[in-house]
Short mmCIF file of C-alpha atoms and ligand atoms in Angstrom, two decimals:
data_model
loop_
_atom_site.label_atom_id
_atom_site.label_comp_id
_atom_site.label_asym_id
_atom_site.label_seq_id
_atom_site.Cartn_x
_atom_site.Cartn_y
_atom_site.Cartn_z
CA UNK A 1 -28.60 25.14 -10.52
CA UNK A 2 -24.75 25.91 -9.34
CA UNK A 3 -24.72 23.51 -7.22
CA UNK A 4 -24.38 20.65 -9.72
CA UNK A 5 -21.60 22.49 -11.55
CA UNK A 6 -19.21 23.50 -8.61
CA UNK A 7 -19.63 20.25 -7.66
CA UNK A 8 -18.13 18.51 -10.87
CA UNK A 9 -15.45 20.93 -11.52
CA UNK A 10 -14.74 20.34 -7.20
CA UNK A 11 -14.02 16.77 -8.32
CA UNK A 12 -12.43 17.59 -11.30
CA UNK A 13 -9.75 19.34 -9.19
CA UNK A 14 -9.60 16.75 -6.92
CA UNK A 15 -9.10 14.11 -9.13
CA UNK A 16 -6.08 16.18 -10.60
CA UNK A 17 -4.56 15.71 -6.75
CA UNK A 18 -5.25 11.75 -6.89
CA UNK A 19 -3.56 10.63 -9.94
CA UNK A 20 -0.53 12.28 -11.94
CA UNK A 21 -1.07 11.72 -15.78
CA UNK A 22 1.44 9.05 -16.74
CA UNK A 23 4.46 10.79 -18.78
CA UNK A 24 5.75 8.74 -21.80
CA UNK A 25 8.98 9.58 -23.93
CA UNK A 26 10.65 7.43 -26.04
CA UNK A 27 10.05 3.59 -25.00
CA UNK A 28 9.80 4.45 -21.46
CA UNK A 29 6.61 5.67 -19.23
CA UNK A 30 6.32 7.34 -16.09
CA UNK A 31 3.58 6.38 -14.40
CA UNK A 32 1.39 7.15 -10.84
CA UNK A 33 4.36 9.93 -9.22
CA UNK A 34 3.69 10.94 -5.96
CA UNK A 35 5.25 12.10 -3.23
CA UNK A 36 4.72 12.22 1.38
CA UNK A 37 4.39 15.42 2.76
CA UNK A 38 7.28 16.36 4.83
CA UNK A 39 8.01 16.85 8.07
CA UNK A 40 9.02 20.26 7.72
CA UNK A 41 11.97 20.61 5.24
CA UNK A 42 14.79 19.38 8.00
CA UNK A 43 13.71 15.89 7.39
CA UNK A 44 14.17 14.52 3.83
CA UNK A 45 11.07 13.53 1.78
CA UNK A 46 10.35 11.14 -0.37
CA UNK A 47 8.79 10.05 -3.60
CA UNK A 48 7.69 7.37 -5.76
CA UNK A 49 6.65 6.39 -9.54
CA UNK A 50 6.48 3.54 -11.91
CA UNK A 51 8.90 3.67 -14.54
CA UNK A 52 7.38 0.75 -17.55
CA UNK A 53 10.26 -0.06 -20.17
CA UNK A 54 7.92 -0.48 -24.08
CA UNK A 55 11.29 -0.85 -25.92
CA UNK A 56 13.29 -4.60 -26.15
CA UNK A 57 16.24 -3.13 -24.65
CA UNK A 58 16.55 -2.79 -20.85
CA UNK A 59 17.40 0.81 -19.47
CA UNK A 60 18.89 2.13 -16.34
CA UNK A 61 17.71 4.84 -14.38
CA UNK A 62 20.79 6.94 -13.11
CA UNK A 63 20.22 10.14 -12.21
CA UNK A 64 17.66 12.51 -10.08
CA UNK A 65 17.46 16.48 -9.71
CA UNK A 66 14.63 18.54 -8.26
CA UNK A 67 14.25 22.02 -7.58
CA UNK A 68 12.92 20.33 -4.07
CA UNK A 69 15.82 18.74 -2.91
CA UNK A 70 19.40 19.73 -2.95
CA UNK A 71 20.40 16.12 -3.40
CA UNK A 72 17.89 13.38 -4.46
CA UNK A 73 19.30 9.84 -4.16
CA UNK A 74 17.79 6.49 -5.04
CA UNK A 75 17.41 4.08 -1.64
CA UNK A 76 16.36 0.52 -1.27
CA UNK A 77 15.10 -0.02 1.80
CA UNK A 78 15.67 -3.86 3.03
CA UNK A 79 14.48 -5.66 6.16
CA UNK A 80 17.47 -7.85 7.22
CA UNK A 81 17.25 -9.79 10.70
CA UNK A 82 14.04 -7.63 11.74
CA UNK A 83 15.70 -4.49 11.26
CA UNK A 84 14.58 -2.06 8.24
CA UNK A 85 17.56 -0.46 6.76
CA UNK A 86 18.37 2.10 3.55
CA UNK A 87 20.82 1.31 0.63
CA UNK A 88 22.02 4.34 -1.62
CA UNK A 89 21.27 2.45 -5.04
CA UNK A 90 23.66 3.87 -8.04
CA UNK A 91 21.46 2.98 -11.08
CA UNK A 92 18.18 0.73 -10.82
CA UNK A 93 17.58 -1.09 -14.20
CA UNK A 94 14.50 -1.19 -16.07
CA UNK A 95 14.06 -4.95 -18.36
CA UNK A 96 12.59 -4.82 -22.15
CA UNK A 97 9.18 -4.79 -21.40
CA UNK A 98 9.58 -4.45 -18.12
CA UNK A 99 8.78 -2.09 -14.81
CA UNK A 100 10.58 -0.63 -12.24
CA UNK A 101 8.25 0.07 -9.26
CA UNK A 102 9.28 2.64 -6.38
CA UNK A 103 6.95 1.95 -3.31
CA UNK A 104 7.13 2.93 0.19
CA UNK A 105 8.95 -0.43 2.02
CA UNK A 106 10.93 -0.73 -1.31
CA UNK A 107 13.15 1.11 -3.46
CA UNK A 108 12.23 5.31 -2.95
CA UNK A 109 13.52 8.67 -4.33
CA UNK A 110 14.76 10.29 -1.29
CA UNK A 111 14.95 13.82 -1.45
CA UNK A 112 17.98 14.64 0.97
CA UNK A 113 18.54 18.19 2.29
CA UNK A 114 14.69 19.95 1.04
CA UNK A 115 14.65 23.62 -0.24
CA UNK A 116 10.99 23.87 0.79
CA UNK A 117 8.77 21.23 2.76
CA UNK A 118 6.48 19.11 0.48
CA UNK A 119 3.11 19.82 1.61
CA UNK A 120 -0.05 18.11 0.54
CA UNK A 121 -1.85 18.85 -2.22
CA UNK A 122 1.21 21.12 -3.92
CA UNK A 123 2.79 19.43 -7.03
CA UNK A 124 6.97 19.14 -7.86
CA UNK A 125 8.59 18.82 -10.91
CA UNK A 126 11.72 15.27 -10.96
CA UNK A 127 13.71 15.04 -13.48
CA UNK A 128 14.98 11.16 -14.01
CA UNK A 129 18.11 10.39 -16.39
CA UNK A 130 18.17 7.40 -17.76
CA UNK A 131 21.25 6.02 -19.50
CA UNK A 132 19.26 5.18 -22.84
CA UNK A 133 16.29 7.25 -23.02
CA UNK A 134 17.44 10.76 -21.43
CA UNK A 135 15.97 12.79 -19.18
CA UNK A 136 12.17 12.80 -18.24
CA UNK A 137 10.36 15.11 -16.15
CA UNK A 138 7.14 14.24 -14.25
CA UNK A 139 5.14 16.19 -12.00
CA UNK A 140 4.80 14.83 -8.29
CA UNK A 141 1.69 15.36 -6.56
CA UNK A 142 2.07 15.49 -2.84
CA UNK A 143 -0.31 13.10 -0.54
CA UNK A 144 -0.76 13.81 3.05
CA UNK A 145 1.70 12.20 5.53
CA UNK A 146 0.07 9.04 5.52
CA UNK A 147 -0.60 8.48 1.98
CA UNK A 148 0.39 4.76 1.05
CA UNK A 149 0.03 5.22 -2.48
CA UNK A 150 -2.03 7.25 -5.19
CA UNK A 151 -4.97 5.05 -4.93
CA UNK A 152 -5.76 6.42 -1.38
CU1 LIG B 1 15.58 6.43 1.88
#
């Protein structure tokens, strides 16, 4: 009869891994964090979140810090004339009511110049500033290398 129970609290874990618990403060939510294992820590890694805006006021994020990454910037990647290219981004503004979505192929955290590689299944705290609502910190779970999201 152990069986049964390792077998919940198994998924239980697990399921911890799959999906960060969405971090609200304020009018703003953080939601679905995660971040690609690294290639070592010589190449930078990157990360991703939803950021949903419950106020009527729009917000901005504008800052990033991690114990991970000596300097986290925000990049938009854009596809122009075939060729995929990354844009340091300043501040990326969240409407009233509104999201801001960070997805691999769009806009990213990336973590420039690691402290430690970002291996899977290990978990990172990013703090986000944002010019109304102040700093928030969410845990990033970190998918394998080919993770395209934390439905996978
Ligand atoms: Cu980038």
């Amino acid at each position: 009869m152990k069986l049964p129970v390792a077998a919940v609290l198994a998924f239980a874990l697990s399921a911890g891994f799959v999906q960060a618990e969405p971090v609200r403060q304020g009018d703003l939510e953080i939601d679905a964090a995660w971040a690609r294992a690294s290639i070592g820590s010589s190449r930078p890694g990157a990360a991703y979140f939803t950021v949903r805006n419950l106020g009527d006021e729009a917000d901005r994020l504008t800052g990033l810090s991690s114990p991970v990454s000596a300097m986290p910037m925000l990049h938009e990647t854009t596809l122009s004339e075939g060729i995929s290219r990354m844009a340091h981004v300043e501040a990326a503004e969240i409407p009233a009511g509104g999201e801001l979505t960070l997805e691999p192929g769009g806009m990213h955290v990336m973590l420039m110049e690691l402290t430690t590689p970002l291996k899977e299944g290990a978990t990172f705290p990013l703090t986000l500033t944002f010019e109304a609502g102040g700093e928030i910190t969410v845990e990033v779970p970190v998918f394998g290398p080919g993770a395209t999201g934390p439905a996978e």
